[in-house]
Amino acid sequence: MTSRNLRDSRLRLVRPRPTATARRAVTNRRTRPAPRPPEGTPPTAELAGQAREVLADAVRIARWAAAHHAEGSAAERERAAEDLRLTPGQVHAGWDRARLAGLVELHAGTARPGWRLNAWDRDDSAVLRGWVALFDAWPLVHPAPAGVVPAAVAEAVEAVPQVLSLLQLSAGPVLLPALLDLLQQRVAELREERCEVPYGPEPDPAATARPPETVLPALLDWAMEGLAAVGALTLGEGHATLTPLGNWAVWVKLEQICVAAQSPAGHIEQSAEEMLRGCARLSPGPARAEYRAWLAARTVSSAVTELVAAARGEDALLRGLAFEALRVVGAAAEADVRAAAEEPSLRPYALLWLAEYEGADPEDTAEVLTREEATWLWVDTAAAVADHGESALLVRHLDSAVQGTVPALLDEVRAVGHPRTVQVLVALAAAHPDPALAKAVRRAAFQVHTGGA
């Protein structure tokens, strides 16, 4: 039995649509006229120049960290501050921005330049993608106000896109009281949609919770300051204005939503589970486009939470697809994926995600898994094939096992304790054309089912 890259074999789970249908879909995507940005939007080169200014310190720190193989420790920040003539606080903030923008990656705790940093001086598209990644992660850049319950913070973050839309439509300064009114309305709508009562202070031994009437004004100030910190808007005396970069970013997000709503796939309003089921029949490229459109219509935190919840379900196919969607999220999903790595059913997927995120070569990512984890993932993948694929695909999946022989595979599959082991072995036995091998697999299935050795 040969050994193949686990991630490659898992990607084969996505069944391609019929050739004619796929060809029509590609043709439709290519012939759709490119949308024009709002009148007055600067050209791409100018926008990229503004993004480079916003991230100038982050780029300097990323290059310093990569050159010195830094790990982000306090001592290294002091040294970087001295070398770059910045304050330790500026270095700390720049390091966070560099990671969120994909300028620096950690490999076994050591900094290396991200691909965007390598392309920074010559590729305007890479620069804008890096800035948009920072824009999407604005709640991570600016700490939330002390004493505000997490539920209130999450609601404000979910309502901020509505505030940004008003700023974009106004094409000029908007008074903060008007933005506060809209924020209050949107939060009320969100709570009504969830049939929840207004939140009140929650006990917190570490801080005194603010009374409800002061929460939203404080959260609006926090959101405006956070968005200003990433270069999306400017704050004046009692008003806010989108920068050209912010105006362009909001337009891009709205355009993604409109395209998704008008497309045949159109998963924009669906739950994560329904969206992933719809994307299962797409090839990887169109599927990633659907993930991006679905993510654009949600806050990063709520989208990641929903994707991880879908991954916890019983459908192994959705588990794999959920982590593919989390790859599109990128840095903002790192904390949740690290937490998911503590759950046995999600651990192999999370470890592979983290290995890729930290810059491991795709051909080497499977090496982060123990033999037991790789076997568990093999069974989980086989369960997805059995549920959604064809018999021939399940037979070919046998070649992706890390074990060198079928008896060794069966021994380890029995020991790993996957809840779908019996069903997978029965399906494999029914599909395999070799009678002797099929008999051995059926015997293993019976032993697992009866608890035998």
Coordinates of C-alpha atoms in Angstrom, one line a residue:
M1 CA 0.0 0.0 0.0
T2 CA 1.4 3.4 -0.9
S3 CA 1.3 6.5 1.3
R4 CA -0.2 9.7 0.0
N5 CA -0.5 13.2 1.6
L6 CA -3.5 13.1 3.9
R7 CA -4.8 16.5 3.0
D8 CA -4.7 15.7 -0.8
S9 CA -6.8 12.6 -0.2
R10 CA -9.2 14.5 2.0
L11 CA -9.7 17.1 -0.8
R12 CA -10.9 14.4 -3.1
L13 CA -14.1 14.2 -1.0
V14 CA -15.5 17.2 -2.9
R15 CA -17.3 15.5 -5.8
P16 CA -16.9 17.5 -9.0
R17 CA -20.1 18.5 -10.8
P18 CA -20.7 17.1 -14.3
T19 CA -18.2 18.5 -16.7
A20 CA -20.8 20.4 -18.7
T21 CA -22.3 22.1 -15.7
A22 CA -18.8 23.0 -14.3
R23 CA -17.9 24.4 -17.7
R24 CA -21.0 26.6 -17.8
A25 CA -20.3 27.8 -14.3
V26 CA -16.7 28.8 -15.2
T27 CA -18.0 30.5 -18.3
N28 CA -20.6 32.5 -16.4
R29 CA -18.0 33.6 -13.8
R30 CA -15.5 34.7 -16.5
T31 CA -18.0 36.6 -18.6
R32 CA -19.6 38.5 -15.8
P33 CA -18.5 42.2 -16.2
A34 CA -16.2 43.3 -13.5
P35 CA -18.1 45.7 -11.1
R36 CA -16.8 49.3 -11.1
P37 CA -16.0 50.9 -7.7
P38 CA -17.8 54.0 -6.6
E39 CA -16.9 57.2 -8.5
G40 CA -14.0 58.9 -6.9
T41 CA -12.3 55.7 -5.7
P42 CA -8.6 56.1 -6.2
P43 CA -6.8 53.6 -8.6
T44 CA -5.4 50.4 -7.1
A45 CA -1.8 51.7 -7.1
E46 CA -2.9 54.7 -5.0
L47 CA -4.9 52.5 -2.6
A48 CA -2.0 50.2 -2.2
G49 CA 0.2 53.1 -1.4
Q50 CA -2.1 54.2 1.4
A51 CA -2.2 50.6 2.7
R52 CA 1.6 50.6 2.7
E53 CA 1.6 53.8 4.8
V54 CA -0.9 52.3 7.4
L55 CA 1.3 49.1 7.7
A56 CA 4.7 50.8 7.4
D57 CA 5.7 50.1 11.0
A58 CA 4.3 46.5 10.8
V59 CA 6.4 45.9 7.7
R60 CA 9.6 47.2 9.4
I61 CA 8.9 45.0 12.5
A62 CA 8.1 42.0 10.4
R63 CA 11.4 42.3 8.4
W64 CA 13.3 42.8 11.7
A65 CA 11.7 39.8 13.3
A66 CA 12.3 37.6 10.2
A67 CA 16.0 38.7 10.0
H68 CA 16.5 38.0 13.7
H69 CA 14.4 34.8 13.9
A70 CA 12.4 36.4 16.7
E71 CA 9.8 34.7 18.8
G72 CA 7.9 37.8 19.9
S73 CA 9.2 37.8 23.5
A74 CA 9.4 41.0 25.6
A75 CA 13.2 41.0 25.5
E76 CA 13.1 40.9 21.7
R77 CA 10.5 43.7 21.6
E78 CA 12.9 45.9 23.7
R79 CA 15.7 45.1 21.3
A80 CA 13.5 45.8 18.2
A81 CA 12.4 49.1 19.7
E82 CA 16.0 50.2 20.1
D83 CA 17.1 49.0 16.7
L84 CA 14.0 50.6 14.9
R85 CA 13.8 53.6 17.1
L86 CA 10.2 52.8 18.2
T87 CA 8.7 52.5 21.6
P88 CA 8.1 49.0 23.0
G89 CA 4.4 49.7 22.8
Q90 CA 4.7 50.5 19.1
V91 CA 6.7 47.3 18.5
H92 CA 4.1 45.2 20.3
A93 CA 1.2 46.8 18.2
G94 CA 3.2 46.5 15.0
W95 CA 4.0 42.8 15.7
D96 CA 0.3 42.1 16.2
R97 CA -0.6 43.9 13.0
A98 CA 2.1 42.1 11.1
R99 CA 0.7 38.7 12.1
L100 CA -2.9 39.7 11.4
A101 CA -1.9 41.0 8.0
G102 CA 0.0 37.9 7.1
L103 CA 3.4 39.7 6.9
V104 CA 5.1 37.4 9.3
E105 CA 4.5 33.7 10.1
L106 CA 5.7 31.6 13.1
H107 CA 7.4 28.3 12.3
A108 CA 7.9 26.3 15.5
G109 CA 7.8 29.7 17.4
T110 CA 10.3 31.4 15.1
A111 CA 9.4 34.3 12.8
R112 CA 9.7 34.0 9.1
P113 CA 8.5 36.4 6.4
G114 CA 5.0 35.7 5.1
W115 CA 4.5 35.6 1.4
R116 CA 2.9 39.1 1.5
L117 CA 6.0 40.5 3.0
N118 CA 8.1 39.0 0.2
A119 CA 5.7 40.6 -2.4
W120 CA 5.2 43.8 -0.5
D121 CA 7.2 46.2 -2.7
R122 CA 6.1 44.8 -6.1
D123 CA 2.5 43.4 -5.7
D124 CA -0.3 45.9 -5.0
S125 CA -2.8 43.1 -4.8
A126 CA -0.9 41.4 -2.1
V127 CA -0.6 44.7 -0.2
L128 CA -4.4 45.3 -0.4
R129 CA -5.2 41.7 0.7
G130 CA -2.9 42.2 3.7
W131 CA -4.6 45.4 4.6
V132 CA -8.1 43.9 4.2
A133 CA -7.0 41.0 6.5
L134 CA -6.1 43.7 9.1
F135 CA -9.4 45.6 8.5
D136 CA -11.4 42.4 9.1
A137 CA -9.5 41.8 12.4
W138 CA -10.1 45.3 13.8
P139 CA -11.7 44.0 17.0
L140 CA -8.4 42.2 17.8
V141 CA -6.3 45.4 17.2
H142 CA -8.1 47.6 19.8
P143 CA -9.0 46.1 23.2
A144 CA -12.7 46.3 24.1
P145 CA -13.7 48.7 26.9
A146 CA -13.2 47.3 30.4
G147 CA -16.3 46.2 32.3
V148 CA -18.5 45.5 29.2
V149 CA -20.0 42.0 29.1
P150 CA -18.7 39.9 26.1
A151 CA -22.3 39.4 24.8
A152 CA -22.6 43.2 24.3
V153 CA -19.2 43.4 22.6
A154 CA -20.2 40.6 20.2
E155 CA -23.5 42.3 19.3
A156 CA -21.7 45.6 18.6
V157 CA -19.2 43.9 16.4
E158 CA -22.0 42.2 14.5
A159 CA -23.8 45.6 14.1
V160 CA -20.7 47.5 12.9
P161 CA -21.1 46.6 9.2
Q162 CA -24.4 48.5 9.2
V163 CA -22.6 51.5 10.6
L164 CA -19.9 51.2 7.9
S165 CA -22.6 51.0 5.2
L166 CA -24.1 54.3 6.4
L167 CA -20.6 55.9 6.3
Q168 CA -20.0 54.6 2.8
L169 CA -23.4 55.8 1.5
S170 CA -23.0 59.2 3.1
A171 CA -19.7 59.8 1.2
G172 CA -18.6 62.2 3.8
P173 CA -18.6 63.0 7.6
V174 CA -21.4 61.5 9.7
L175 CA -22.2 62.7 13.2
L176 CA -21.5 60.2 15.9
P177 CA -25.1 60.6 17.4
A178 CA -26.5 59.4 14.0
L179 CA -24.1 56.4 14.1
L180 CA -25.1 55.7 17.7
D181 CA -28.8 55.7 16.7
L182 CA -28.1 53.2 13.9
L183 CA -26.0 51.0 16.2
Q184 CA -28.8 50.9 18.8
Q185 CA -31.4 50.1 16.1
R186 CA -29.3 47.3 14.6
V187 CA -28.5 45.7 18.1
A188 CA -32.2 45.8 18.9
E189 CA -33.0 44.1 15.6
L190 CA -30.4 41.4 16.3
R191 CA -31.8 40.7 19.7
E192 CA -35.3 40.6 18.4
E193 CA -34.2 38.1 15.7
R194 CA -32.8 35.9 18.5
C195 CA -35.8 36.5 20.7
E196 CA -33.6 37.7 23.5
V197 CA -34.4 40.2 26.4
P198 CA -32.1 43.2 26.7
Y199 CA -28.8 42.4 28.4
G200 CA -27.9 43.7 31.8
P201 CA -24.8 43.7 33.8
E202 CA -23.3 40.2 34.4
P203 CA -21.3 39.5 37.6
D204 CA -17.6 39.8 37.0
P205 CA -15.2 39.5 39.9
A206 CA -12.5 41.2 37.9
A207 CA -14.4 44.4 36.9
T208 CA -17.5 46.3 37.5
A209 CA -20.0 45.9 34.6
R210 CA -21.3 49.2 33.1
P211 CA -25.0 49.9 33.3
P212 CA -26.9 49.1 30.0
E213 CA -27.5 52.7 29.1
T214 CA -23.8 53.5 28.8
V215 CA -22.7 50.3 27.0
L216 CA -23.5 51.2 23.4
P217 CA -22.0 54.7 23.4
A218 CA -18.8 53.2 24.8
L219 CA -18.8 50.4 22.3
L220 CA -19.4 52.9 19.4
D221 CA -16.4 54.9 20.6
W222 CA -14.4 51.6 20.8
A223 CA -15.4 50.6 17.3
M224 CA -14.6 54.0 15.8
E225 CA -11.2 54.0 17.4
G226 CA -10.5 50.5 16.4
L227 CA -11.4 51.2 12.7
A228 CA -9.4 54.4 12.8
A229 CA -6.4 52.4 14.2
V230 CA -6.4 50.2 11.1
G231 CA -6.8 53.2 8.7
A232 CA -10.4 52.6 7.7
L233 CA -11.7 56.0 8.9
T234 CA -10.8 59.3 10.5
L235 CA -12.3 60.8 13.6
G236 CA -13.1 64.5 13.9
E237 CA -14.9 66.6 16.5
G238 CA -18.1 64.6 17.0
H239 CA -18.0 62.9 13.5
A240 CA -16.4 60.1 11.5
T241 CA -15.4 59.8 7.9
L242 CA -14.3 56.8 5.9
T243 CA -10.8 57.0 4.4
P244 CA -10.5 56.1 0.7
L245 CA -9.2 52.7 1.9
G246 CA -12.2 52.2 4.2
N247 CA -14.6 53.3 1.5
W248 CA -13.1 50.9 -1.0
A249 CA -13.1 48.0 1.6
V250 CA -16.8 48.5 2.5
W251 CA -17.7 48.6 -1.2
V252 CA -15.8 45.3 -1.8
K253 CA -17.7 43.7 1.1
L254 CA -21.0 44.9 -0.2
E255 CA -20.2 43.7 -3.7
Q256 CA -19.3 40.3 -2.5
I257 CA -22.7 40.0 -0.8
C258 CA -24.5 41.2 -3.9
V259 CA -22.6 38.7 -6.1
A260 CA -23.4 35.9 -3.7
A261 CA -27.1 36.8 -3.6
Q262 CA -27.3 36.9 -7.4
S263 CA -25.3 33.7 -8.0
P264 CA -26.8 30.3 -8.6
A265 CA -25.0 29.0 -5.5
G266 CA -26.3 31.9 -3.3
H267 CA -25.5 30.6 0.2
I268 CA -25.2 34.1 1.7
E269 CA -28.3 33.8 4.0
Q270 CA -27.8 30.1 4.9
S271 CA -26.4 28.6 8.1
A272 CA -22.8 27.4 8.0
E273 CA -24.0 23.8 7.7
E274 CA -26.3 24.5 4.8
M275 CA -23.6 26.6 3.1
L276 CA -21.0 23.8 3.4
R277 CA -23.5 21.3 2.1
G278 CA -24.0 23.5 -0.9
C279 CA -20.3 24.0 -1.4
A280 CA -19.6 20.2 -1.3
R281 CA -20.6 19.9 -4.9
L282 CA -18.3 22.7 -6.0
S283 CA -14.7 22.4 -7.1
P284 CA -12.2 24.1 -4.7
G285 CA -12.0 27.4 -6.5
P286 CA -15.7 28.2 -6.7
A287 CA -16.1 26.8 -3.1
R288 CA -13.6 29.3 -1.8
A289 CA -15.4 32.1 -3.5
E290 CA -18.6 31.0 -1.8
Y291 CA -16.8 30.9 1.6
R292 CA -15.5 34.4 1.1
A293 CA -19.0 35.8 0.2
W294 CA -20.6 34.0 3.1
L295 CA -17.9 35.3 5.5
A296 CA -18.3 38.9 4.1
A297 CA -21.9 39.0 5.3
R298 CA -20.9 38.1 8.9
T299 CA -18.6 39.2 11.7
V300 CA -15.5 37.1 11.8
S301 CA -16.2 35.9 15.4
S302 CA -19.7 34.7 14.7
A303 CA -18.7 33.1 11.4
V304 CA -15.8 31.2 13.0
T305 CA -18.0 30.1 15.9
E306 CA -20.6 28.8 13.4
L307 CA -18.1 26.9 11.3
V308 CA -16.5 25.2 14.3
A309 CA -20.0 24.2 15.5
A310 CA -20.7 22.7 12.0
A311 CA -17.4 20.8 12.3
R312 CA -18.5 19.2 15.5
G313 CA -21.5 17.6 13.8
E314 CA -21.9 14.0 12.8
D315 CA -21.2 14.6 9.1
A316 CA -17.5 14.1 8.4
L317 CA -17.7 15.7 5.0
L318 CA -18.8 19.0 6.7
R319 CA -16.0 18.7 9.2
G320 CA -13.4 18.8 6.4
L321 CA -15.2 21.5 4.5
A322 CA -15.5 23.6 7.7
F323 CA -11.8 23.7 8.1
E324 CA -11.4 24.5 4.4
A325 CA -13.6 27.6 5.0
L326 CA -11.6 28.4 8.2
R327 CA -8.5 28.5 5.9
V328 CA -10.1 31.4 4.1
V329 CA -10.7 33.2 7.4
G330 CA -7.0 33.0 8.2
A331 CA -5.4 34.7 11.2
A332 CA -8.6 35.7 12.8
A333 CA -9.6 32.0 13.3
E334 CA -6.3 31.0 14.9
A335 CA -7.4 31.1 18.5
D336 CA -10.6 29.1 17.8
V337 CA -8.7 26.5 15.8
R338 CA -6.1 26.1 18.6
A339 CA -9.0 25.6 21.0
A340 CA -10.5 23.1 18.6
A341 CA -7.3 21.1 18.7
E342 CA -8.2 20.1 22.2
E343 CA -11.3 18.2 21.0
P344 CA -10.4 14.7 19.8
S345 CA -12.8 14.7 16.9
L346 CA -11.4 18.0 15.6
R347 CA -7.8 17.7 16.6
P348 CA -6.4 16.2 13.3
Y349 CA -8.1 18.9 11.2
A350 CA -7.0 21.6 13.6
L351 CA -3.4 20.5 13.6
L352 CA -3.2 20.4 9.8
W353 CA -4.8 23.9 9.7
L354 CA -2.3 25.2 12.2
A355 CA 0.6 23.6 10.3
E356 CA -0.4 25.3 7.1
Y357 CA -1.1 28.6 8.8
E358 CA 2.4 28.6 10.3
G359 CA 3.9 28.1 6.9
A360 CA 4.6 24.3 6.7
D361 CA 5.1 22.9 3.2
P362 CA 1.7 21.3 2.2
E363 CA 3.6 18.1 1.4
D364 CA 4.9 18.0 5.0
T365 CA 1.8 19.0 7.0
A366 CA 0.7 15.4 7.7
E367 CA 3.9 14.9 9.7
V368 CA 2.3 17.0 12.6
L369 CA -0.1 14.1 13.2
T370 CA 0.7 11.2 15.4
R371 CA 0.0 7.7 14.0
E372 CA -3.2 7.5 16.0
E373 CA -4.4 10.9 14.9
A374 CA -3.6 10.0 11.2
T375 CA -5.6 6.8 11.6
W376 CA -8.5 8.6 13.2
L377 CA -8.5 11.1 10.3
W378 CA -8.4 8.2 7.8
V379 CA -11.5 6.7 9.3
D380 CA -13.3 10.1 9.5
T381 CA -12.5 10.7 5.8
A382 CA -13.6 7.2 4.9
A383 CA -16.9 7.9 6.7
A384 CA -17.4 11.0 4.5
V385 CA -16.7 9.0 1.4
A386 CA -19.1 6.3 2.5
D387 CA -21.8 8.9 3.1
H388 CA -21.3 11.1 0.1
G389 CA -18.9 9.4 -2.4
E390 CA -18.8 6.4 -4.7
S391 CA -17.6 2.9 -4.0
A392 CA -14.6 3.3 -6.2
L393 CA -13.5 6.4 -4.3
L394 CA -13.7 4.5 -1.0
V395 CA -11.5 1.7 -2.5
R396 CA -8.9 4.3 -3.6
H397 CA -9.0 5.9 -0.2
L398 CA -7.5 2.7 1.1
D399 CA -4.2 3.7 -0.5
S400 CA -4.0 6.9 1.5
A401 CA -3.6 5.1 4.8
V402 CA -0.3 5.5 6.6
Q403 CA 0.0 1.8 7.5
G404 CA 2.0 -0.3 5.1
T405 CA -0.3 -3.3 5.1
V406 CA -4.1 -4.0 5.4
P407 CA -3.7 -6.1 8.5
A408 CA -1.7 -3.3 10.2
L409 CA -4.4 -0.8 9.1
L410 CA -7.2 -2.9 10.5
D411 CA -5.4 -3.4 13.8
E412 CA -4.9 0.4 14.3
V413 CA -8.4 1.2 13.0
R414 CA -9.9 -1.1 15.6
A415 CA -7.8 0.5 18.3
V416 CA -8.4 4.2 17.5
G417 CA -12.1 4.1 18.6
H418 CA -13.7 6.2 15.9
P419 CA -17.5 6.0 16.3
R420 CA -18.0 5.3 12.6
T421 CA -15.4 2.4 12.5
V422 CA -17.9 -0.4 12.0
Q423 CA -19.9 1.5 9.2
V424 CA -16.7 2.4 7.4
L425 CA -15.3 -1.2 7.5
V426 CA -18.7 -2.6 6.3
A427 CA -18.8 -0.1 3.4
L428 CA -15.2 -0.9 2.5
A429 CA -15.8 -4.6 2.5
A430 CA -18.8 -4.2 0.3
A431 CA -17.0 -2.0 -2.2
H432 CA -13.6 -3.8 -2.5
P433 CA -13.3 -6.2 -5.5
D434 CA -10.8 -8.5 -3.7
P435 CA -12.8 -11.2 -2.0
A436 CA -10.0 -12.1 0.5
L437 CA -9.4 -8.5 1.5
A438 CA -13.2 -7.9 1.7
K439 CA -13.5 -10.9 4.0
A440 CA -10.7 -9.6 6.3
V441 CA -12.4 -6.2 6.5
R442 CA -15.8 -7.7 7.3
R443 CA -14.2 -9.8 10.1
A444 CA -12.6 -6.7 11.5
A445 CA -16.0 -4.9 11.4
F446 CA -17.6 -7.8 13.3
Q447 CA -14.9 -7.8 15.9
V448 CA -15.3 -4.1 16.5
H449 CA -19.1 -4.4 16.7
T450 CA -18.9 -7.3 19.2
G451 CA -16.0 -5.9 21.2
G452 CA -13.6 -8.7 20.2
A453 CA -9.9 -8.4 19.9

